[in-house]
Structures are given as C-alpha cells and as structure tokens.
CSV table of N, CA and C in Angstrom, one decimal:
chain,number,residue,atom,x,y,z
C,1,MET,N,108.2,144.8,143.3
C,1,MET,CA,107.4,146.0,143.6
C,1,MET,C,106.1,146.0,142.9
C,2,PHE,N,106.0,145.4,141.7
C,2,PHE,CA,104.8,145.3,141.0
C,2,PHE,C,103.8,144.4,141.7
C,3,ARG,N,104.3,143.3,142.3
C,3,ARG,CA,103.4,142.4,143.0
C,3,ARG,C,102.9,143.0,144.3
C,4,GLN,N,103.6,143.8,145.0
C,4,GLN,CA,103.1,144.4,146.2
C,4,GLN,C,101.9,145.3,145.9
C,5,GLY,N,102.0,146.1,144.9
C,5,GLY,CA,100.9,147.0,144.5
C,5,GLY,C,99.7,146.2,144.1
C,6,ARG,N,99.9,145.1,143.5
C,6,ARG,CA,98.8,144.2,143.0
C,6,ARG,C,98.1,143.6,144.2
C,7,TYR,N,98.8,143.1,145.2
C,7,TYR,CA,98.2,142.6,146.4
C,7,TYR,C,97.5,143.6,147.2
C,8,PHE,N,98.1,144.8,147.2
C,8,PHE,CA,97.5,145.9,148.0
C,8,PHE,C,96.2,146.3,147.4
C,9,LYS,N,96.1,146.3,146.1
C,9,LYS,CA,94.8,146.6,145.4
C,9,LYS,C,93.8,145.6,145.6
C,10,GLY,N,94.2,144.3,145.6
C,10,GLY,CA,93.3,143.2,145.8
C,10,GLY,C,92.8,143.2,147.3
C,11,SER,N,93.7,143.4,148.2
C,11,SER,CA,93.2,143.4,149.6
C,11,SER,C,92.3,144.6,149.9
C,12,LEU,N,92.6,145.8,149.3
C,12,LEU,CA,91.8,147.0,149.4
C,12,LEU,C,90.4,146.7,148.8
C,13,LEU,N,90.3,146.0,147.7
C,13,LEU,CA,89.1,145.7,147.1
C,13,LEU,C,88.2,144.8,148.0
C,14,VAL,N,88.9,143.7,148.6
C,14,VAL,CA,88.2,142.8,149.5
C,14,VAL,C,87.7,143.6,150.7
C,15,PHE,N,88.5,144.4,151.2
C,15,PHE,CA,88.2,145.2,152.4
C,15,PHE,C,86.9,146.1,152.1
C,16,MET,N,86.9,146.7,150.9
C,16,MET,CA,85.8,147.6,150.5
C,16,MET,C,84.5,146.8,150.4
C,17,VAL,N,84.6,145.6,149.8
C,17,VAL,CA,83.4,144.7,149.6
C,17,VAL,C,82.9,144.3,151.0
C,18,ILE,N,83.7,143.9,151.9
C,18,ILE,CA,83.3,143.5,153.2
C,18,ILE,C,82.7,144.7,154.0
C,19,LEU,N,83.2,145.8,153.8
C,19,LEU,CA,82.7,147.0,154.5
C,19,LEU,C,81.3,147.4,153.9
C,20,CYS,N,81.1,147.2,152.6
C,20,CYS,CA,79.8,147.5,152.0
C,20,CYS,C,78.8,146.5,152.5
C,21,VAL,N,79.1,145.2,152.6
C,21,VAL,CA,78.2,144.2,153.0
C,21,VAL,C,77.8,144.4,154.5
C,22,LEU,N,78.8,144.7,155.3
C,22,LEU,CA,78.5,145.0,156.7
C,22,LEU,C,77.6,146.2,156.9
C,23,THR,N,77.9,147.3,156.1
C,23,THR,CA,77.1,148.5,156.2
C,23,THR,C,75.7,148.2,155.7
C,24,GLY,N,75.5,147.5,154.7
C,24,GLY,CA,74.2,147.2,154.1
C,24,GLY,C,73.3,146.3,155.0
C,25,CYS,N,74.0,145.4,155.8
C,25,CYS,CA,73.3,144.5,156.7
C,25,CYS,C,72.9,145.1,158.0
C,26,SER,N,73.5,146.2,158.4
C,26,SER,CA,73.3,146.8,159.7
C,26,SER,C,72.2,147.9,159.6
C,27,ASN,N,70.9,147.5,159.7
C,27,ASN,CA,69.9,148.5,159.7
C,27,ASN,C,69.7,148.8,161.2
C,28,LYS,N,69.1,150.0,161.4
C,28,LYS,CA,69.0,150.4,162.8
C,28,LYS,C,67.6,150.1,163.4
C,29,ASN,N,67.2,148.8,163.2
C,29,ASN,CA,66.0,148.3,163.8
C,29,ASN,C,64.8,148.9,163.2
C,30,ASP,N,64.9,149.4,161.9
C,30,ASP,CA,63.7,150.0,161.2
C,30,ASP,C,62.8,149.0,160.8
C,31,GLY,N,61.5,149.1,161.2
C,31,GLY,CA,60.5,148.2,160.8
C,31,GLY,C,60.5,146.9,161.4
C,32,LYS,N,61.3,146.7,162.5
C,32,LYS,CA,61.4,145.3,163.1
C,32,LYS,C,60.0,144.8,163.5
C,33,THR,N,59.2,145.7,164.1
C,33,THR,CA,57.9,145.2,164.6
C,33,THR,C,57.0,144.9,163.5
C,34,GLU,N,57.0,145.7,162.4
C,34,GLU,CA,56.1,145.4,161.3
C,34,GLU,C,56.6,144.2,160.5
C,35,ASN,N,57.9,143.9,160.5
C,35,ASN,CA,58.3,142.7,159.8
C,35,ASN,C,57.9,141.4,160.6
C,36,LEU,N,57.9,141.5,161.9
C,36,LEU,CA,57.6,140.4,162.7
C,36,LEU,C,56.1,140.2,162.9
C,37,ALA,N,55.3,141.3,162.5
C,37,ALA,CA,53.9,141.2,162.7
C,37,ALA,C,53.2,140.1,161.9
C,38,MET,N,53.8,139.7,160.8
C,38,MET,CA,53.2,138.6,160.0
C,38,MET,C,53.3,137.2,160.6
C,39,ILE,N,54.4,137.0,161.4
C,39,ILE,CA,54.7,135.7,161.8
C,39,ILE,C,54.6,135.4,163.3
C,40,LYS,N,54.6,136.5,164.1
C,40,LYS,CA,54.4,136.2,165.5
C,40,LYS,C,53.5,137.3,166.1
C,41,ARG,N,53.0,137.0,167.3
C,41,ARG,CA,52.1,137.9,168.0
C,41,ARG,C,52.8,139.2,168.4
C,42,THR,N,52.3,140.3,168.0
C,42,THR,CA,52.9,141.6,168.3
C,42,THR,C,52.2,142.2,169.5
C,43,ASN,N,50.9,142.0,169.7
C,43,ASN,CA,50.2,142.5,170.9
C,43,ASN,C,50.4,144.0,171.0
C,44,PRO,N,50.1,144.8,170.0
C,44,PRO,CA,50.3,146.3,170.1
C,44,PRO,C,49.3,146.9,171.0
C,45,GLU,N,49.7,148.0,171.6
C,45,GLU,CA,48.8,148.8,172.5
C,45,GLU,C,47.7,149.5,171.6
C,46,PRO,N,46.4,149.5,172.1
C,46,PRO,CA,45.4,150.2,171.4
C,46,PRO,C,45.7,151.7,171.4
C,47,MET,N,45.5,152.4,170.3
C,47,MET,CA,45.8,153.8,170.2
C,47,MET,C,44.6,154.6,169.7
C,48,ASP,N,44.6,155.9,170.2
C,48,ASP,CA,43.6,156.9,169.7
C,48,ASP,C,44.5,157.9,169.0
C,49,ILE,N,44.1,158.3,167.8
C,49,ILE,CA,44.9,159.2,167.0
C,49,ILE,C,45.0,160.5,167.7
C,50,ILE,N,44.0,161.0,168.4
C,50,ILE,CA,44.0,162.3,169.0
C,50,ILE,C,44.6,162.2,170.4
C,51,ASN,N,44.1,161.2,171.2
C,51,ASN,CA,44.5,161.2,172.6
C,51,ASN,C,45.6,160.2,173.0
C,52,GLY,N,46.1,159.4,172.1
C,52,GLY,CA,47.2,158.5,172.4
C,52,GLY,C,46.6,157.2,173.0
C,53,MET,N,47.4,156.6,173.8
C,53,MET,CA,47.0,155.3,174.4
C,53,MET,C,46.0,155.5,175.5
C,54,ASP,N,44.7,155.4,175.2
C,54,ASP,CA,43.7,155.5,176.2
C,54,ASP,C,43.8,156.8,177.1
C,55,GLY,N,44.5,157.8,176.5
C,55,GLY,CA,44.7,159.0,177.3
C,55,GLY,C,43.5,159.6,177.9
C,56,LYS,N,42.8,160.4,177.2
C,56,LYS,CA,41.6,161.0,177.7
C,56,LYS,C,40.3,160.3,177.2
C,57,ASP,N,40.5,159.1,176.8
C,57,ASP,CA,39.5,158.3,176.2
C,57,ASP,C,38.3,158.0,177.2
C,58,GLU,N,37.2,157.7,176.6
C,58,GLU,CA,36.0,157.4,177.4
C,58,GLU,C,36.2,156.1,178.2
C,59,LYS,N,36.8,156.2,179.4
C,59,LYS,CA,37.0,155.1,180.3
C,59,LYS,C,37.6,153.9,179.6
C,60,GLY,N,38.6,154.1,178.8
C,60,GLY,CA,39.4,153.0,178.2
C,60,GLY,C,38.6,152.3,177.2
C,61,LEU,N,37.8,153.0,176.4
C,61,LEU,CA,37.0,152.4,175.3
C,61,LEU,C,37.8,151.5,174.4
C,62,ILE,N,38.9,152.0,173.9
C,62,ILE,CA,39.7,151.2,172.9
C,62,ILE,C,40.3,150.0,173.6
C,63,SER,N,40.6,150.0,174.9
C,63,SER,CA,41.1,148.8,175.6
C,63,SER,C,40.0,147.8,175.7
C,64,LYS,N,38.8,148.3,176.0
C,64,LYS,CA,37.7,147.4,176.1
C,64,LYS,C,37.4,146.7,174.7
C,65,VAL,N,37.5,147.5,173.7
C,65,VAL,CA,37.3,146.9,172.3
C,65,VAL,C,38.3,145.9,172.0
C,66,LYS,N,39.5,146.1,172.3
C,66,LYS,CA,40.6,145.1,172.1
C,66,LYS,C,40.3,143.9,172.9
C,67,GLU,N,40.0,144.1,174.2
C,67,GLU,CA,39.7,142.9,175.1
C,67,GLU,C,38.5,142.1,174.5
C,68,THR,N,37.5,142.8,174.0
C,68,THR,CA,36.3,142.1,173.5
C,68,THR,C,36.7,141.2,172.3
C,69,VAL,N,37.5,141.7,171.4
C,69,VAL,CA,37.9,141.0,170.2
C,69,VAL,C,38.9,139.9,170.6
C,70,ALA,N,39.8,140.2,171.5
C,70,ALA,CA,40.9,139.2,171.9
C,70,ALA,C,40.2,138.0,172.6
C,71,ASN,N,39.1,138.1,173.2
C,71,ASN,CA,38.4,137.0,173.9
C,71,ASN,C,37.9,135.9,173.0
C,72,GLU,N,37.8,136.2,171.7
C,72,GLU,CA,37.4,135.2,170.7
C,72,GLU,C,38.5,134.1,170.7
C,73,ASP,N,38.0,132.9,170.7
C,73,ASP,CA,39.0,131.7,170.7
C,73,ASP,C,39.8,131.6,169.4
C,74,THR,N,39.2,132.0,168.3
C,74,THR,CA,39.8,131.8,167.0
C,74,THR,C,40.8,132.9,166.6
C,75,ILE,N,40.9,134.0,167.5
C,75,ILE,CA,41.8,135.1,167.2
C,75,ILE,C,43.0,135.1,168.1
C,76,TYR,N,44.2,135.4,167.5
C,76,TYR,CA,45.3,135.4,168.4
C,76,TYR,C,46.1,136.7,168.5
C,77,ASP,N,45.8,137.7,167.7
C,77,ASP,CA,46.4,139.0,167.8
C,77,ASP,C,45.5,140.1,167.3
C,78,VAL,N,45.4,141.2,168.0
C,78,VAL,CA,44.4,142.2,167.7
C,78,VAL,C,45.1,143.6,167.8
C,79,ILE,N,44.8,144.5,166.9
C,79,ILE,CA,45.2,145.9,166.9
C,79,ILE,C,44.0,146.8,166.8
C,80,VAL,N,43.9,147.8,167.6
C,80,VAL,CA,42.8,148.7,167.6
C,80,VAL,C,43.4,150.1,167.5
C,81,VAL,N,42.9,150.9,166.5
C,81,VAL,CA,43.2,152.3,166.3
C,81,VAL,C,41.9,153.1,166.1
C,82,LYS,N,41.8,154.2,166.9
C,82,LYS,CA,40.6,154.9,166.9
C,82,LYS,C,40.8,156.4,166.4
C,83,ASN,N,39.9,156.8,165.7
C,83,ASN,CA,39.8,158.2,165.2
C,83,ASN,C,38.4,158.7,165.4
C,84,GLU,N,38.2,159.6,166.4
C,84,GLU,CA,36.9,160.1,166.8
C,84,GLU,C,35.9,158.9,167.1
C,85,LYS,N,34.9,158.7,166.2
C,85,LYS,CA,33.9,157.7,166.4
C,85,LYS,C,34.2,156.4,165.5
C,86,LYS,N,35.2,156.5,164.7
C,86,LYS,CA,35.6,155.4,163.8
C,86,LYS,C,36.7,154.6,164.5
C,87,ILE,N,36.6,153.3,164.5
C,87,ILE,CA,37.6,152.4,165.1
C,87,ILE,C,38.0,151.3,164.1
C,88,ILE,N,39.3,151.2,163.9
C,88,ILE,CA,39.8,150.1,163.0
C,88,ILE,C,40.2,149.0,164.0
C,89,VAL,N,39.6,147.8,163.7
C,89,VAL,CA,40.0,146.6,164.5
C,89,VAL,C,40.5,145.6,163.4
C,90,ALA,N,41.8,145.3,163.5
C,90,ALA,CA,42.4,144.3,162.7
C,90,ALA,C,42.9,143.2,163.5
C,91,TYR,N,42.8,142.0,163.1
C,91,TYR,CA,43.2,140.8,163.9
C,91,TYR,C,43.7,139.7,163.0
C,92,LYS,N,44.4,138.8,163.6
C,92,LYS,CA,44.9,137.6,162.9
C,92,LYS,C,44.1,136.4,163.5
C,93,VAL,N,43.8,135.5,162.5
C,93,VAL,CA,43.0,134.3,162.8
C,93,VAL,C,43.9,133.2,163.0
C,94,LYS,N,43.6,132.3,163.9
C,94,LYS,CA,44.5,131.1,164.1
C,94,LYS,C,44.4,130.3,162.8
C,95,HIS,N,45.5,129.6,162.5
C,95,HIS,CA,45.7,128.9,161.2
C,95,HIS,C,44.6,128.0,160.9
C,96,LEU,N,44.2,127.1,161.8
C,96,LEU,CA,43.2,126.1,161.4
C,96,LEU,C,41.8,126.7,161.3
C,97,GLN,N,41.6,128.0,161.7
C,97,GLN,CA,40.3,128.6,161.6
C,97,GLN,C,40.1,129.5,160.4
C,98,ARG,N,41.1,129.4,159.5
C,98,ARG,CA,41.1,130.3,158.3
C,98,ARG,C,39.9,130.0,157.4
C,99,PHE,N,39.3,128.8,157.4
C,99,PHE,CA,38.2,128.5,156.6
C,99,PHE,C,36.9,129.2,157.0
C,100,HIS,N,36.9,129.7,158.3
C,100,HIS,CA,35.7,130.3,158.8
C,100,HIS,C,35.9,131.8,159.0
C,101,MET,N,36.7,132.4,158.2
C,101,MET,CA,37.1,133.9,158.4
C,101,MET,C,35.8,134.8,158.2
C,102,LYS,N,35.0,134.5,157.3
C,102,LYS,CA,33.8,135.3,157.1
C,102,LYS,C,32.9,135.3,158.3
C,103,LYS,N,32.7,134.0,158.8
C,103,LYS,CA,31.9,133.8,160.0
C,103,LYS,C,32.5,134.5,161.2
C,104,ILE,N,33.8,134.4,161.4
C,104,ILE,CA,34.5,135.1,162.5
C,104,ILE,C,34.3,136.6,162.4
C,105,GLU,N,34.5,137.1,161.2
C,105,GLU,CA,34.4,138.6,161.0
C,105,GLU,C,33.0,139.1,161.3
C,106,LYS,N,32.0,138.3,160.9
C,106,LYS,CA,30.6,138.6,161.2
C,106,LYS,C,30.3,138.6,162.7
C,107,THR,N,30.8,137.6,163.4
C,107,THR,CA,30.6,137.5,164.8
C,107,THR,C,31.3,138.6,165.5
C,108,VAL,N,32.5,139.0,165.2
C,108,VAL,CA,33.3,140.1,165.8
C,108,VAL,C,32.5,141.4,165.6
C,109,THR,N,32.1,141.6,164.4
C,109,THR,CA,31.4,142.9,164.1
C,109,THR,C,30.1,143.0,164.9
C,110,GLU,N,29.3,141.9,164.9
C,110,GLU,CA,28.1,141.9,165.7
C,110,GLU,C,28.4,142.2,167.2
C,111,ASN,N,29.4,141.5,167.7
C,111,ASN,CA,29.7,141.7,169.2
C,111,ASN,C,30.1,143.1,169.5
C,112,LEU,N,30.9,143.7,168.6
C,112,LEU,CA,31.3,145.1,168.8
C,112,LEU,C,30.2,146.1,168.7
C,113,GLU,N,29.4,145.9,167.6
C,113,GLU,CA,28.2,146.8,167.4
C,113,GLU,C,27.2,146.7,168.6
C,114,GLU,N,27.1,145.5,169.1
C,114,GLU,CA,26.2,145.3,170.3
C,114,GLU,C,26.7,146.0,171.5
C,115,LYS,N,28.0,145.8,171.8
C,115,LYS,CA,28.6,146.4,173.0
C,115,LYS,C,28.9,147.9,173.0
C,116,PHE,N,29.2,148.3,171.8
C,116,PHE,CA,29.6,149.7,171.6
C,116,PHE,C,28.8,150.3,170.4
C,117,PRO,N,27.5,150.6,170.6
C,117,PRO,CA,26.6,151.0,169.5
C,117,PRO,C,26.9,152.5,169.0
C,118,ASP,N,27.6,153.3,169.8
C,118,ASP,CA,27.9,154.7,169.4
C,118,ASP,C,29.1,154.8,168.4
C,119,ASN,N,29.8,153.7,168.1
C,119,ASN,CA,31.0,153.8,167.3
C,119,ASN,C,30.8,153.1,166.0
C,120,ASP,N,31.5,153.5,165.0
C,120,ASP,CA,31.6,152.8,163.7
C,120,ASP,C,32.8,152.0,163.6
C,121,PHE,N,32.7,150.7,163.3
C,121,PHE,CA,33.8,149.8,163.3
C,121,PHE,C,34.2,149.4,161.9
C,122,ILE,N,35.5,149.4,161.7
C,122,ILE,CA,36.1,148.8,160.4
C,122,ILE,C,36.8,147.6,160.9
C,123,VAL,N,36.2,146.4,160.6
C,123,VAL,CA,36.7,145.1,161.1
C,123,VAL,C,37.3,144.4,160.0
C,124,SER,N,38.6,143.8,160.2
C,124,SER,CA,39.2,143.1,159.1
C,124,SER,C,40.2,142.1,159.6
C,125,SER,N,40.2,141.0,159.0
C,125,SER,CA,41.2,139.9,159.3
C,125,SER,C,42.3,139.9,158.2
C,126,ASP,N,42.3,140.9,157.3
C,126,ASP,CA,43.3,140.9,156.2
C,126,ASP,C,44.6,141.4,156.8
C,127,TYR,N,45.7,140.7,156.3
C,127,TYR,CA,47.0,140.9,156.8
C,127,TYR,C,47.5,142.3,156.4
C,128,LYS,N,47.1,142.8,155.2
C,128,LYS,CA,47.5,144.1,154.8
C,128,LYS,C,47.0,145.2,155.7
C,129,ILE,N,45.7,145.1,156.1
C,129,ILE,CA,45.1,146.0,157.0
C,129,ILE,C,45.8,145.9,158.3
C,130,PHE,N,46.1,144.7,158.8
C,130,PHE,CA,46.8,144.5,160.1
C,130,PHE,C,48.1,145.2,160.1
C,131,LEU,N,48.9,145.0,159.0
C,131,LEU,CA,50.2,145.5,158.9
C,131,LEU,C,50.2,147.0,158.8
C,132,GLU,N,49.3,147.6,158.0
C,132,GLU,CA,49.2,149.1,158.0
C,132,GLU,C,48.7,149.7,159.3
C,133,SER,N,47.9,148.9,160.0
C,133,SER,CA,47.5,149.4,161.4
C,133,SER,C,48.7,149.4,162.3
C,134,VAL,N,49.5,148.4,162.2
C,134,VAL,CA,50.7,148.3,163.1
C,134,VAL,C,51.6,149.5,162.7
C,135,ARG,N,51.8,149.8,161.4
C,135,ARG,CA,52.6,150.9,161.0
C,135,ARG,C,52.0,152.2,161.6
C,136,LEU,N,50.7,152.4,161.5
C,136,LEU,CA,50.1,153.6,162.1
C,136,LEU,C,50.3,153.6,163.6
C,137,ASN,N,50.2,152.5,164.3
C,137,ASN,CA,50.4,152.4,165.7
C,137,ASN,C,51.8,152.8,166.0
C,138,GLU,N,52.8,152.4,165.3
C,138,GLU,CA,54.2,152.7,165.5
C,138,GLU,C,54.4,154.2,165.3
C,139,LEU,N,53.7,154.8,164.3
C,139,LEU,CA,53.8,156.2,164.0
C,139,LEU,C,53.2,157.0,165.2
C,140,LEU,N,52.1,156.5,165.7
C,140,LEU,CA,51.5,157.2,166.8
C,140,LEU,C,52.3,157.2,168.1
C,141,LYS,N,53.2,156.2,168.3
C,141,LYS,CA,54.0,156.1,169.5
C,141,LYS,C,55.1,157.2,169.5
C,142,GLU,N,55.4,157.7,168.3
C,142,GLU,CA,56.3,158.8,168.3
C,142,GLU,C,55.5,160.0,168.7
C,143,LYS,N,56.1,160.8,169.6
C,143,LYS,CA,55.4,161.9,170.2
C,143,LYS,C,55.1,163.1,169.3
C,144,ASP,N,56.0,163.3,168.4
C,144,ASP,CA,56.0,164.5,167.5
C,144,ASP,C,55.3,164.3,166.2
C,145,VAL,N,54.3,163.4,166.1
C,145,VAL,CA,53.6,163.1,164.9
C,145,VAL,C,52.5,164.1,164.7
C,146,PRO,N,52.5,164.8,163.5
C,146,PRO,CA,51.4,165.7,163.3
C,146,PRO,C,50.0,165.0,163.2
C,147,GLU,N,49.0,165.6,163.8
C,147,GLU,CA,47.7,164.9,163.8
C,147,GLU,C,47.2,164.7,162.3
C,148,LYS,N,47.4,165.6,161.4
C,148,LYS,CA,47.0,165.5,160.1
C,148,LYS,C,47.6,164.3,159.4
C,149,LYS,N,48.9,164.0,159.6
C,149,LYS,CA,49.5,162.9,159.0
C,149,LYS,C,48.9,161.6,159.5
C,150,ALA,N,48.6,161.5,160.8
C,150,ALA,CA,48.0,160.3,161.4
C,150,ALA,C,46.6,160.1,160.9
C,151,ILE,N,45.8,161.2,160.7
C,151,ILE,CA,44.5,161.1,160.2
C,151,ILE,C,44.5,160.7,158.7
C,152,LYS,N,45.5,161.2,158.0
C,152,LYS,CA,45.6,160.8,156.6
C,152,LYS,C,45.9,159.3,156.5
C,153,LYS,N,46.8,158.8,157.3
C,153,LYS,CA,47.2,157.4,157.3
C,153,LYS,C,45.9,156.5,157.7
C,154,PHE,N,45.2,157.0,158.7
C,154,PHE,CA,43.9,156.3,159.1
C,154,PHE,C,43.0,156.2,157.9
C,155,LYS,N,42.8,157.3,157.2
C,155,LYS,CA,41.9,157.3,156.0
C,155,LYS,C,42.4,156.4,154.9
C,156,GLU,N,43.7,156.3,154.7
C,156,GLU,CA,44.3,155.4,153.7
C,156,GLU,C,43.9,154.0,154.1
C,157,ILE,N,44.0,153.6,155.4
C,157,ILE,CA,43.6,152.3,155.8
C,157,ILE,C,42.1,152.0,155.5
C,158,GLU,N,41.3,153.0,155.8
C,158,GLU,CA,39.8,152.9,155.5
C,158,GLU,C,39.6,152.7,154.0
C,159,GLU,N,40.3,153.4,153.2
C,159,GLU,CA,40.1,153.2,151.7
C,159,GLU,C,40.6,151.8,151.3
C,160,LEU,N,41.7,151.4,151.9
C,160,LEU,CA,42.2,150.0,151.6
C,160,LEU,C,41.2,149.0,151.9
C,161,GLN,N,40.5,149.1,153.1
C,161,GLN,CA,39.5,148.2,153.5
C,161,GLN,C,38.3,148.2,152.5
C,162,LYS,N,37.9,149.4,152.0
C,162,LYS,CA,36.8,149.5,151.1
C,162,LYS,C,37.2,148.8,149.7
C,163,GLU,N,38.5,148.9,149.3
C,163,GLU,CA,38.9,148.3,148.1
C,163,GLU,C,38.8,146.7,148.2
C,164,LEU,N,39.1,146.2,149.4
C,164,LEU,CA,39.1,144.8,149.6
C,164,LEU,C,37.8,144.2,149.7
C,165,ILE,N,36.8,145.0,149.9
C,165,ILE,CA,35.4,144.4,150.0
C,165,ILE,C,34.8,144.1,148.7
C-alpha cells in the first residue's frame, strides 16, 4: 500500500511537470510577426495612423513612398508609417551592402525628399526602428486602437531615432 501511494505521487508530479511545460510552450501566436521581422521579409502594409491603410490618403501616398524605397537594389524589406506630414520609413539592407548603409540612407532620403517635398521623413535602417515600426503597424491593424495610443507610439519611435543619431 505504501508503494502505490509513492508511485501515484511520482506519476502525479511527472504529469504536472509535463502540463506546465506544454502550457508554457503554447503561446497564442503573440508577436509572431515581430519575432520573424529580424530574419525574414515581412513586407508589411504601409499604414496611416489616422486613416489606416491608404484609406483616405492623398492618392496612395504611403504606398508610393514604400514603392520608391523598395525599388532600391540594396534594400529588401520596407515599412512605412505616416502621421499627418511625418512619415517613418524603416528598411532592411541586404547583407553584403551593410558597409554602405550611410550612403544608402542618404540616397533614400534624397529620393524621398525630391519626390515628396511636402512631407517630413524619418528614414532609418536600424533594426530597432524597424521592429518598433512593425509593432506599431500590428497595433494599427487592430480596429479598436485609440488614436492617442498610436500617436504616442509614433512619437516614441521618433525619439528613438533621435537618440540613435
């Protein structure tokens, strides 16, 4: 009788450990896009904080901005987020072109300012800016996001970019 209780306690303990491991490993797809953003192309939709995805935007301005940047041979992934006249453009540079990042950033900035002179651009190839922009983009895809929260996140990304300069 003593042995049965001992085996029961041992098997109960093993069962509880397995249950805890399985529960801990089963996340509900939280942050999957942002985790993959570092290693593979995410190709997120361009977003406007106020109007959504090119909603009432000036003839697809943010789509044109994304297309302009994506046409660069040295860039393989671009995210564009717009708030009024300020536009965050974050991109990833192809691996062998990393030595020319300053030159690429200068070229991208000049092209954007030439084609879209009415807007202020925050251009960055930094992964942190890219990742935060992806998070903001995911936040904007949710329909019930308060505009103040989205604008606050946008300003945080702006401040982060200023710190990196």
